[in-house]
mmCIF file of C-alpha atoms in Angstrom:
data_model
loop_
_atom_site.group_PDB
_atom_site.id
_atom_site.type_symbol
_atom_site.label_atom_id
_atom_site.label_comp_id
_atom_site.label_asym_id
_atom_site.label_seq_id
_atom_site.Cartn_x
_atom_site.Cartn_y
_atom_site.Cartn_z
ATOM 1 C CA MET A 1 17.684 -55.921 -26.222
ATOM 2 C CA ARG A 2 17.493 -53.836 -23.226
ATOM 3 C CA SER A 3 19.940 -51.255 -24.536
ATOM 4 C CA ARG A 4 18.538 -51.212 -27.926
ATOM 5 C CA LEU A 5 14.722 -51.093 -27.051
ATOM 6 C CA PRO A 6 14.611 -49.505 -23.524
ATOM 7 C CA ARG A 7 10.912 -48.632 -23.725
ATOM 8 C CA THR A 8 9.740 -51.772 -25.305
ATOM 9 C CA ALA A 9 11.637 -53.860 -22.933
ATOM 10 C CA CYS A 10 9.928 -52.283 -20.110
ATOM 11 C CA ILE A 11 6.451 -53.104 -21.234
ATOM 12 C CA LEU A 12 7.447 -56.628 -22.131
ATOM 13 C CA ARG A 13 8.306 -57.005 -18.423
ATOM 14 C CA ILE A 14 4.898 -56.020 -17.477
ATOM 15 C CA ILE A 15 2.981 -58.584 -19.477
ATOM 16 C CA ALA A 16 2.393 -62.019 -17.639
ATOM 17 C CA LEU A 17 1.689 -65.067 -19.779
ATOM 18 C CA CYS A 18 -0.224 -67.234 -17.456
ATOM 19 C CA ILE A 19 -2.569 -66.533 -14.321
ATOM 20 C CA LEU A 20 -4.184 -69.528 -12.681
ATOM 21 C CA LEU A 21 -6.800 -69.251 -10.017
ATOM 22 C CA SER A 22 -4.959 -71.173 -7.511
ATOM 23 C CA HIS A 23 -1.427 -70.488 -8.304
ATOM 24 C CA ALA A 24 -0.215 -67.821 -10.664
ATOM 25 C CA ALA A 25 2.713 -68.410 -12.887
ATOM 26 C CA ALA A 26 3.702 -65.139 -14.587
ATOM 27 C CA TYR A 27 6.412 -64.384 -17.188
ATOM 28 C CA PHE A 28 7.352 -60.781 -16.919
ATOM 29 C CA GLY A 29 8.938 -60.522 -20.242
ATOM 30 C CA LEU A 30 7.411 -61.893 -23.431
ATOM 31 C CA THR A 31 10.683 -62.623 -24.914
ATOM 32 C CA GLY A 32 10.979 -65.662 -22.630
ATOM 33 C CA ARG A 33 14.213 -64.379 -21.301
ATOM 34 C CA GLU A 34 12.990 -63.519 -18.044
ATOM 35 C CA PRO A 35 12.608 -65.978 -15.111
ATOM 36 C CA LEU A 36 9.546 -67.621 -14.267
ATOM 37 C CA VAL A 37 7.823 -65.890 -11.150
ATOM 38 C CA PHE A 38 5.281 -67.631 -9.023
ATOM 39 C CA LEU A 39 2.607 -65.332 -7.406
ATOM 40 C CA PRO A 40 0.294 -66.833 -4.813
ATOM 41 C CA GLY A 41 -3.225 -66.680 -5.771
ATOM 42 C CA PRO A 42 -6.159 -66.046 -5.609
ATOM 43 C CA PHE A 43 -5.563 -62.359 -5.778
ATOM 44 C CA PRO A 44 -7.427 -60.098 -3.197
ATOM 45 C CA ASN A 45 -9.666 -57.275 -4.500
ATOM 46 C CA ASP A 46 -8.107 -54.856 -2.059
ATOM 47 C CA ALA A 47 -4.760 -53.085 -2.179
ATOM 48 C CA PRO A 48 -2.179 -54.661 0.156
ATOM 49 C CA THR A 49 -1.865 -53.116 3.428
ATOM 50 C CA GLY A 50 1.258 -52.100 5.335
ATOM 51 C CA LYS A 51 4.437 -53.262 3.620
ATOM 52 C CA ALA A 52 2.953 -56.349 1.798
ATOM 53 C CA HIS A 53 3.164 -54.552 -1.542
ATOM 54 C CA LEU A 54 7.049 -54.528 -1.196
ATOM 55 C CA LYS A 55 7.112 -58.230 -1.383
ATOM 56 C CA GLN A 56 4.925 -58.107 -4.496
ATOM 57 C CA CYS A 57 7.256 -55.536 -6.111
ATOM 58 C CA GLU A 58 10.096 -57.774 -5.471
ATOM 59 C CA GLN A 59 8.552 -60.800 -6.964
ATOM 60 C CA MET A 60 8.107 -59.094 -10.241
ATOM 61 C CA THR A 61 10.912 -58.873 -12.797
ATOM 62 C CA LEU A 62 11.128 -55.119 -13.149
ATOM 63 C CA THR A 63 13.985 -52.713 -13.799
ATOM 64 C CA ARG A 64 15.662 -50.984 -10.808
ATOM 65 C CA ARG A 65 13.770 -47.737 -11.592
ATOM 66 C CA GLN A 66 10.496 -49.496 -12.020
ATOM 67 C CA LYS A 67 10.863 -51.324 -8.739
ATOM 68 C CA ARG A 68 11.457 -48.077 -6.915
ATOM 69 C CA LEU A 69 8.251 -46.609 -8.550
ATOM 70 C CA CYS A 70 6.460 -49.812 -7.216
ATOM 71 C CA ARG A 71 7.653 -49.583 -3.806
ATOM 72 C CA ARG A 72 6.803 -45.930 -3.659
ATOM 73 C CA GLU A 73 3.136 -46.654 -4.753
ATOM 74 C CA PRO A 74 1.354 -49.247 -2.543
ATOM 75 C CA GLY A 75 -1.426 -49.953 -5.215
ATOM 76 C CA LEU A 76 0.780 -50.230 -8.254
ATOM 77 C CA ALA A 77 1.669 -53.982 -7.749
ATOM 78 C CA GLU A 78 -1.867 -54.930 -7.694
ATOM 79 C CA THR A 79 -2.556 -52.743 -10.721
ATOM 80 C CA LEU A 80 0.225 -54.343 -12.543
ATOM 81 C CA ARG A 81 -1.207 -57.683 -11.770
ATOM 82 C CA GLU A 82 -4.774 -56.579 -12.856
ATOM 83 C CA SER A 83 -3.250 -55.433 -16.233
ATOM 84 C CA VAL A 84 -1.682 -58.899 -16.499
ATOM 85 C CA ARG A 85 -5.168 -60.429 -15.972
ATOM 86 C CA LEU A 86 -7.073 -58.237 -18.502
ATOM 87 C CA SER A 87 -4.483 -58.652 -21.348
ATOM 88 C CA LEU A 88 -4.297 -62.550 -20.925
ATOM 89 C CA LEU A 89 -8.184 -62.933 -20.713
ATOM 90 C CA GLU A 90 -8.881 -60.663 -23.575
ATOM 91 C CA CYS A 91 -6.218 -62.085 -25.862
ATOM 92 C CA ARG A 92 -7.619 -65.612 -25.256
ATOM 93 C CA TYR A 93 -11.183 -64.473 -25.851
ATOM 94 C CA GLN A 94 -10.473 -62.495 -29.023
ATOM 95 C CA PHE A 95 -8.622 -65.365 -30.593
ATOM 96 C CA ARG A 96 -10.691 -68.268 -29.215
ATOM 97 C CA ASN A 97 -11.676 -69.317 -32.838
ATOM 98 C CA GLU A 98 -8.505 -68.523 -34.651
ATOM 99 C CA ARG A 99 -5.911 -70.943 -35.617
ATOM 100 C CA TRP A 100 -3.477 -69.002 -33.150
ATOM 101 C CA ASN A 101 -5.391 -68.996 -29.983
ATOM 102 C CA CYS A 102 -3.120 -66.934 -27.822
ATOM 103 C CA SER A 103 -1.753 -70.055 -26.394
ATOM 104 C CA LEU A 104 1.333 -69.848 -24.001
ATOM 105 C CA ASP A 105 3.360 -72.608 -25.657
ATOM 106 C CA GLY A 106 5.802 -70.965 -28.080
ATOM 107 C CA ARG A 107 5.097 -67.386 -26.773
ATOM 108 C CA GLY A 108 8.904 -66.757 -26.278
ATOM 109 C CA SER A 109 9.774 -67.602 -29.812
ATOM 110 C CA LEU A 110 6.868 -65.837 -31.340
ATOM 111 C CA LEU A 111 7.681 -62.726 -29.611
ATOM 112 C CA LYS A 112 11.162 -62.657 -31.006
ATOM 113 C CA LYS A 113 9.663 -62.411 -34.437
ATOM 114 C CA ALA A 114 7.568 -59.305 -35.781
ATOM 115 C CA PHE A 115 4.288 -61.144 -36.625
ATOM 116 C CA LYS A 116 0.794 -59.642 -36.597
ATOM 117 C CA GLU A 117 0.397 -61.771 -33.391
ATOM 118 C CA THR A 118 3.327 -59.924 -31.927
ATOM 119 C CA ALA A 119 1.771 -56.536 -32.772
ATOM 120 C CA PHE A 120 -1.495 -57.467 -31.092
ATOM 121 C CA LEU A 121 0.193 -58.690 -27.924
ATOM 122 C CA LEU A 122 2.013 -55.522 -27.570
ATOM 123 C CA ALA A 123 -1.140 -53.427 -28.191
ATOM 124 C CA VAL A 124 -3.305 -55.366 -25.801
ATOM 125 C CA SER A 125 -0.900 -55.185 -23.104
ATOM 126 C CA SER A 126 -0.235 -51.524 -23.101
ATOM 127 C CA ALA A 127 -3.985 -50.952 -23.507
ATOM 128 C CA ALA A 128 -4.555 -53.191 -20.373
ATOM 129 C CA LEU A 129 -1.852 -51.305 -18.312
ATOM 130 C CA THR A 130 -3.394 -47.940 -19.343
ATOM 131 C CA HIS A 131 -7.123 -49.146 -18.538
ATOM 132 C CA ALA A 132 -5.958 -50.735 -15.196
ATOM 133 C CA LEU A 133 -4.151 -47.648 -14.076
ATOM 134 C CA ALA A 134 -7.036 -45.441 -14.825
ATOM 135 C CA LYS A 135 -9.395 -47.616 -12.955
ATOM 136 C CA ALA A 136 -6.950 -47.800 -9.858
ATOM 137 C CA CYS A 137 -7.072 -44.059 -9.705
ATOM 138 C CA SER A 138 -10.854 -43.702 -9.777
ATOM 139 C CA SER A 139 -11.192 -46.492 -7.367
ATOM 140 C CA GLY A 140 -8.756 -45.102 -4.710
ATOM 141 C CA ARG A 141 -6.442 -48.112 -4.876
ATOM 142 C CA MET A 142 -3.511 -45.829 -5.731
ATOM 143 C CA GLU A 143 -2.467 -43.004 -3.338
ATOM 144 C CA ARG A 144 -0.775 -40.688 -5.798
ATOM 145 C CA CYS A 145 -3.677 -40.218 -7.970
ATOM 146 C CA THR A 146 -7.307 -39.391 -7.660
ATOM 147 C CA CYS A 147 -10.578 -39.042 -9.845
ATOM 148 C CA ASP A 148 -10.534 -37.242 -13.276
ATOM 149 C CA ASP A 149 -11.239 -33.621 -12.365
ATOM 150 C CA SER A 150 -10.631 -31.722 -15.574
ATOM 151 C CA PRO A 151 -13.811 -32.053 -17.692
ATOM 152 C CA GLY A 152 -12.844 -29.536 -20.367
ATOM 153 C CA ILE A 153 -16.445 -29.467 -21.842
ATOM 154 C CA GLN A 154 -18.342 -26.430 -22.775
ATOM 155 C CA HIS A 155 -20.922 -24.965 -20.140
ATOM 156 C CA ARG A 156 -19.167 -26.773 -17.383
ATOM 157 C CA GLU A 157 -20.146 -24.246 -14.877
ATOM 158 C CA ALA A 158 -23.547 -25.812 -15.140
ATOM 159 C CA TRP A 159 -22.219 -29.289 -14.181
ATOM 160 C CA GLN A 160 -21.115 -30.652 -11.034
ATOM 161 C CA TRP A 161 -18.630 -33.176 -11.059
ATOM 162 C CA GLY A 162 -19.871 -35.367 -8.306
ATOM 163 C CA VAL A 163 -18.861 -38.986 -9.469
ATOM 164 C CA CYS A 164 -15.160 -40.200 -9.530
ATOM 165 C CA GLY A 165 -14.229 -40.477 -13.107
ATOM 166 C CA ASP A 166 -11.603 -42.657 -14.761
ATOM 167 C CA ASN A 167 -8.417 -40.831 -14.580
ATOM 168 C CA LEU A 168 -7.048 -41.556 -18.034
ATOM 169 C CA LYS A 169 -4.859 -38.430 -18.173
ATOM 170 C CA TYR A 170 -2.914 -39.522 -15.019
ATOM 171 C CA SER A 171 -2.574 -43.246 -16.324
ATOM 172 C CA THR A 172 -1.308 -42.112 -19.715
ATOM 173 C CA LYS A 173 1.170 -39.920 -18.064
ATOM 174 C CA PHE A 174 2.199 -42.442 -15.583
ATOM 175 C CA LEU A 175 2.616 -45.059 -18.325
ATOM 176 C CA LYS A 176 5.042 -43.093 -20.094
ATOM 177 C CA LYS A 177 7.161 -42.472 -17.028
ATOM 178 C CA PHE A 178 6.933 -46.227 -15.934
ATOM 179 C CA LEU A 179 7.963 -47.450 -19.495
ATOM 180 C CA GLY A 180 10.434 -44.778 -19.947
ATOM 181 C CA GLN A 181 10.547 -41.922 -22.521
ATOM 182 C CA LYS A 182 13.288 -42.821 -24.788
ATOM 183 C CA ARG A 183 14.083 -41.566 -28.282
ATOM 184 C CA VAL A 184 13.345 -44.659 -30.881
ATOM 185 C CA SER A 185 16.408 -45.731 -32.585
ATOM 186 C CA LYS A 186 16.621 -46.140 -36.361
ATOM 187 C CA ASP A 187 15.929 -49.649 -35.945
ATOM 188 C CA LEU A 188 12.895 -50.889 -37.729
ATOM 189 C CA ARG A 189 11.895 -53.359 -35.082
ATOM 190 C CA ALA A 190 12.148 -50.678 -32.488
ATOM 191 C CA HIS A 191 9.738 -48.311 -34.533
ATOM 192 C CA MET A 192 7.303 -51.286 -35.044
ATOM 193 C CA GLU A 193 7.119 -52.025 -31.335
ATOM 194 C CA ALA A 194 6.777 -48.413 -30.292
ATOM 195 C CA HIS A 195 4.073 -47.768 -32.765
ATOM 196 C CA ASN A 196 2.001 -50.787 -31.661
ATOM 197 C CA ILE A 197 2.305 -49.794 -28.020
ATOM 198 C CA ASN A 198 0.910 -46.454 -28.758
ATOM 199 C CA VAL A 199 -2.002 -48.075 -30.797
ATOM 200 C CA GLY A 200 -2.899 -49.848 -27.594
ATOM 201 C CA THR A 201 -3.033 -46.657 -25.557
ATOM 202 C CA ARG A 202 -5.125 -44.847 -28.270
ATOM 203 C CA ALA A 203 -7.516 -47.762 -28.419
ATOM 204 C CA VAL A 204 -8.387 -47.106 -24.675
ATOM 205 C CA LYS A 205 -8.512 -43.375 -25.071
ATOM 206 C CA SER A 206 -11.110 -43.830 -27.948
ATOM 207 C CA GLY A 207 -13.424 -45.489 -25.433
ATOM 208 C CA LEU A 208 -13.358 -42.587 -22.974
ATOM 209 C CA LYS A 209 -16.944 -41.464 -22.617
ATOM 210 C CA THR A 210 -18.761 -38.653 -20.684
ATOM 211 C CA THR A 211 -21.688 -39.914 -18.668
ATOM 212 C CA CYS A 212 -24.103 -37.556 -17.003
ATOM 213 C CA LYS A 213 -27.114 -37.603 -14.689
ATOM 214 C CA CYS A 214 -29.631 -34.925 -14.235
ATOM 215 C CA HIS A 215 -30.737 -33.179 -11.083
ATOM 216 C CA GLY A 216 -33.554 -30.602 -10.626
ATOM 217 C CA VAL A 217 -37.296 -30.029 -10.076
ATOM 218 C CA SER A 218 -39.468 -32.075 -12.294
ATOM 219 C CA GLY A 219 -36.431 -33.247 -14.213
ATOM 220 C CA SER A 220 -35.409 -29.792 -15.431
ATOM 221 C CA CYS A 221 -31.824 -30.811 -15.452
ATOM 222 C CA ALA A 222 -30.797 -27.479 -13.716
ATOM 223 C CA VAL A 223 -27.755 -29.334 -12.592
ATOM 224 C CA ARG A 224 -25.873 -32.340 -14.193
ATOM 225 C CA THR A 225 -23.630 -34.545 -12.541
ATOM 226 C CA CYS A 226 -20.923 -35.821 -15.021
ATOM 227 C CA TRP A 227 -17.936 -37.967 -14.991
ATOM 228 C CA LYS A 228 -15.493 -39.660 -17.348
ATOM 229 C CA GLN A 229 -15.832 -43.334 -17.834
ATOM 230 C CA LEU A 230 -13.814 -45.927 -19.795
ATOM 231 C CA SER A 231 -15.667 -48.496 -21.968
ATOM 232 C CA PRO A 232 -15.414 -52.184 -20.845
ATOM 233 C CA PHE A 233 -11.996 -53.629 -21.702
ATOM 234 C CA HIS A 234 -13.885 -56.155 -24.104
ATOM 235 C CA ASP A 235 -14.922 -53.203 -26.334
ATOM 236 C CA THR A 236 -11.062 -52.305 -26.455
ATOM 237 C CA GLY A 237 -10.076 -55.900 -27.090
ATOM 238 C CA ARG A 238 -12.618 -56.099 -29.989
ATOM 239 C CA LEU A 239 -11.192 -52.772 -31.504
ATOM 240 C CA LEU A 240 -7.598 -54.231 -31.313
ATOM 241 C CA LYS A 241 -8.755 -57.476 -32.813
ATOM 242 C CA TYR A 242 -10.168 -55.490 -35.848
ATOM 243 C CA ARG A 243 -6.843 -53.599 -35.991
ATOM 244 C CA TYR A 244 -5.152 -57.049 -36.083
ATOM 245 C CA ASP A 245 -7.249 -58.249 -38.926
ATOM 246 C CA THR A 246 -6.444 -55.038 -40.895
ATOM 247 C CA ALA A 247 -2.773 -54.756 -39.844
ATOM 248 C CA VAL A 248 -0.352 -53.150 -42.277
ATOM 249 C CA LYS A 249 2.927 -54.880 -43.191
ATOM 250 C CA VAL A 250 5.578 -52.142 -43.257
ATOM 251 C CA LEU A 251 9.168 -51.484 -44.028
ATOM 252 C CA SER A 252 11.540 -48.579 -43.208
ATOM 253 C CA VAL A 253 12.188 -45.418 -45.193
ATOM 254 C CA THR A 254 14.168 -42.424 -44.608
ATOM 255 C CA ASN A 255 12.507 -39.070 -44.717
ATOM 256 C CA ALA A 256 14.407 -36.828 -47.091
ATOM 257 C CA ALA A 257 13.597 -33.750 -45.202
ATOM 258 C CA THR A 258 14.244 -34.628 -41.773
ATOM 259 C CA GLY A 259 16.536 -37.615 -42.168
ATOM 260 C CA GLU A 260 14.382 -39.499 -39.601
ATOM 261 C CA THR A 261 13.518 -43.304 -40.222
ATOM 262 C CA GLU A 262 9.812 -43.759 -40.784
ATOM 263 C CA LEU A 263 7.540 -46.703 -41.307
ATOM 264 C CA ALA A 264 5.933 -47.027 -44.706
ATOM 265 C CA GLY A 265 3.912 -49.529 -46.541
ATOM 266 C CA PRO A 266 5.592 -52.191 -48.840
ATOM 267 C CA ARG A 267 4.570 -50.597 -52.053
ATOM 268 C CA ARG A 268 6.566 -47.927 -53.645
ATOM 269 C CA HIS A 269 5.361 -44.331 -52.648
ATOM 270 C CA SER A 270 3.105 -45.994 -50.151
ATOM 271 C CA GLN A 271 2.101 -43.699 -47.349
ATOM 272 C CA SER A 272 2.905 -44.165 -43.806
ATOM 273 C CA PRO A 273 0.740 -46.352 -41.647
ATOM 274 C CA ARG A 274 -2.000 -44.437 -39.667
ATOM 275 C CA THR A 275 -1.573 -43.893 -35.826
ATOM 276 C CA THR A 276 -4.356 -46.468 -35.293
ATOM 277 C CA ASP A 277 -2.985 -49.110 -37.486
ATOM 278 C CA LEU A 278 -1.110 -52.197 -36.101
ATOM 279 C CA VAL A 279 2.034 -52.892 -38.066
ATOM 280 C CA TYR A 280 4.172 -55.894 -38.417
ATOM 281 C CA LEU A 281 7.268 -56.804 -40.494
ATOM 282 C CA GLU A 282 7.072 -60.574 -41.055
ATOM 283 C CA ASP A 283 4.315 -62.809 -42.574
ATOM 284 C CA SER A 284 2.929 -65.053 -39.675
ATOM 285 C CA PRO A 285 3.241 -69.051 -39.978
ATOM 286 C CA SER A 286 0.113 -70.932 -40.712
ATOM 287 C CA PHE A 287 -0.228 -72.183 -37.008
ATOM 288 C CA CYS A 288 -1.537 -75.514 -38.469
ATOM 289 C CA ARG A 289 1.438 -77.643 -37.898
ATOM 290 C CA PRO A 290 3.743 -77.864 -34.570
ATOM 291 C CA SER A 291 6.344 -75.288 -34.461
ATOM 292 C CA ARG A 292 8.373 -73.380 -31.837
ATOM 293 C CA TYR A 293 5.796 -70.514 -32.211
ATOM 294 C CA SER A 294 2.536 -72.594 -31.188
ATOM 295 C CA PRO A 295 0.978 -75.960 -31.029
ATOM 296 C CA ALA A 296 -0.634 -77.144 -34.020
ATOM 297 C CA GLN A 297 -4.572 -76.608 -34.537
ATOM 298 C CA GLY A 298 -4.531 -79.055 -37.238
ATOM 299 C CA GLY A 299 -3.311 -82.512 -38.189
ATOM 300 C CA GLY A 300 -5.849 -85.343 -37.552
ATOM 301 C CA ARG A 301 -9.612 -85.435 -38.062
ATOM 302 C CA ALA A 302 -11.577 -83.007 -35.885
ATOM 303 C CA PRO A 303 -14.830 -84.265 -34.400
ATOM 304 C CA LYS A 304 -18.148 -83.452 -36.190
ATOM 305 C CA THR A 305 -19.873 -80.400 -34.899
ATOM 306 C CA ARG A 306 -23.528 -80.525 -35.608
ATOM 307 C CA ALA A 307 -24.475 -77.357 -33.883
ATOM 308 C CA ALA A 308 -22.273 -75.443 -36.271
ATOM 309 C CA ARG A 309 -23.676 -77.561 -39.225
ATOM 310 C CA VAL A 310 -20.033 -78.712 -40.015
ATOM 311 C CA TYR A 311 -19.463 -82.134 -41.309
ATOM 312 C CA ALA A 312 -16.192 -83.990 -42.534
ATOM 313 C CA VAL A 313 -16.270 -84.614 -46.228
ATOM 314 C CA ASP A 314 -14.197 -86.273 -48.903
ATOM 315 C CA ALA A 315 -10.792 -84.532 -49.206
ATOM 316 C CA ALA A 316 -10.629 -85.438 -52.966
ATOM 317 C CA THR A 317 -13.779 -83.304 -53.723
ATOM 318 C CA THR A 318 -13.930 -80.550 -51.381
ATOM 319 C CA ARG A 319 -11.693 -77.652 -50.616
ATOM 320 C CA PRO A 320 -10.678 -76.792 -46.934
ATOM 321 C CA CYS A 321 -13.377 -74.898 -44.969
ATOM 322 C CA THR A 322 -12.812 -71.283 -44.644
ATOM 323 C CA SER A 323 -16.142 -70.337 -43.143
ATOM 324 C CA PRO A 324 -16.108 -68.786 -39.588
ATOM 325 C CA ALA A 325 -18.518 -71.741 -38.746
ATOM 326 C CA CYS A 326 -15.771 -74.136 -39.235
ATOM 327 C CA PRO A 327 -13.711 -75.157 -36.238
ATOM 328 C CA ALA A 328 -10.102 -73.762 -36.161
ATOM 329 C CA THR A 329 -8.723 -77.273 -36.892
ATOM 330 C CA ALA A 330 -10.848 -77.335 -40.142
ATOM 331 C CA ARG A 331 -9.271 -74.158 -41.276
ATOM 332 C CA CYS A 332 -5.818 -75.798 -41.379
ATOM 333 C CA ALA A 333 -4.361 -77.081 -44.674
ATOM 334 C CA GLY A 334 -3.196 -80.269 -43.069
ATOM 335 C CA ALA A 335 -6.266 -81.089 -41.339
ATOM 336 C CA ALA A 336 -9.310 -83.014 -42.455
ATOM 337 C CA MET A 337 -11.440 -81.424 -45.107
ATOM 338 C CA TRP A 338 -14.618 -79.864 -44.073
ATOM 339 C CA SER A 339 -17.599 -78.215 -45.516
ATOM 340 C CA VAL A 340 -20.584 -76.262 -44.037
ATOM 341 C CA LYS A 341 -23.959 -77.547 -44.753
ATOM 342 C CA ARG A 342 -27.321 -75.971 -44.062
ATOM 343 C CA ALA A 343 -29.538 -77.878 -41.816
#
């Protein structure tokens, strides 16, 4: 996998699958082929001092080149761990009411496939790393980058950039360097993964806003202090969840003009997916029955939930409940039948 998907393999190493408050267990490699690495917690808010970051770099399963970058930049190890925390918590939050709830069980098997869930995990992980890098720059946790200092907005001569903005330009550039800029092969899976990684980065970019404060006599706003600021990561997660819900199933086609392999929809003469679309190759399992991909959400009768006005009913006369008000267990074909009743 490393030789075929060098860039994807790099980002898969960055994603941890479990962080606990007292003792953090992290897989740096979603495929499940990497060893389990235990990182002591809780994590401090400040960047490690002296040579403490060197030990953190060694604890992470990174490539030789990535470890060299990690040792060179004292704040990078902490930033990588922050990106792990962001991606894990956001995935769990966005899928809290879904059949697949971002559980750790079966994650290794799931990531070897090309489901919609795989696409989301790649996107949210690259987005978290982009976001964490930009925040680390603006907060001074990384020595080799600073605030965003290139507004690129009209009439900027009247503006004073006095607040440290989130340096998305640097984080995007560093992300490409860290993951490695390799030419994507003709392999369809490689194209899918590279596409979804870029979707995550674009989602962060779409949330970059300019915030300003006015200064002057009687509020004349003679001078404005402005800075670039990223949206909360929850906003990025919400956008990626929408991309997941509207993900496009694709196949590979060859461009007659260039000879390059491209992604296209399953229908004949279908256009290529947009740069903002999450793409996948295989239909997802139901996640209702136990499998190697996830523990089951269904099977057995779920408890009555009066707050959601959901009640168990006769399976012979009622279809499975599909309303968002139903628990995830009720939306599984093998679970007890449910219906929603108005109070």
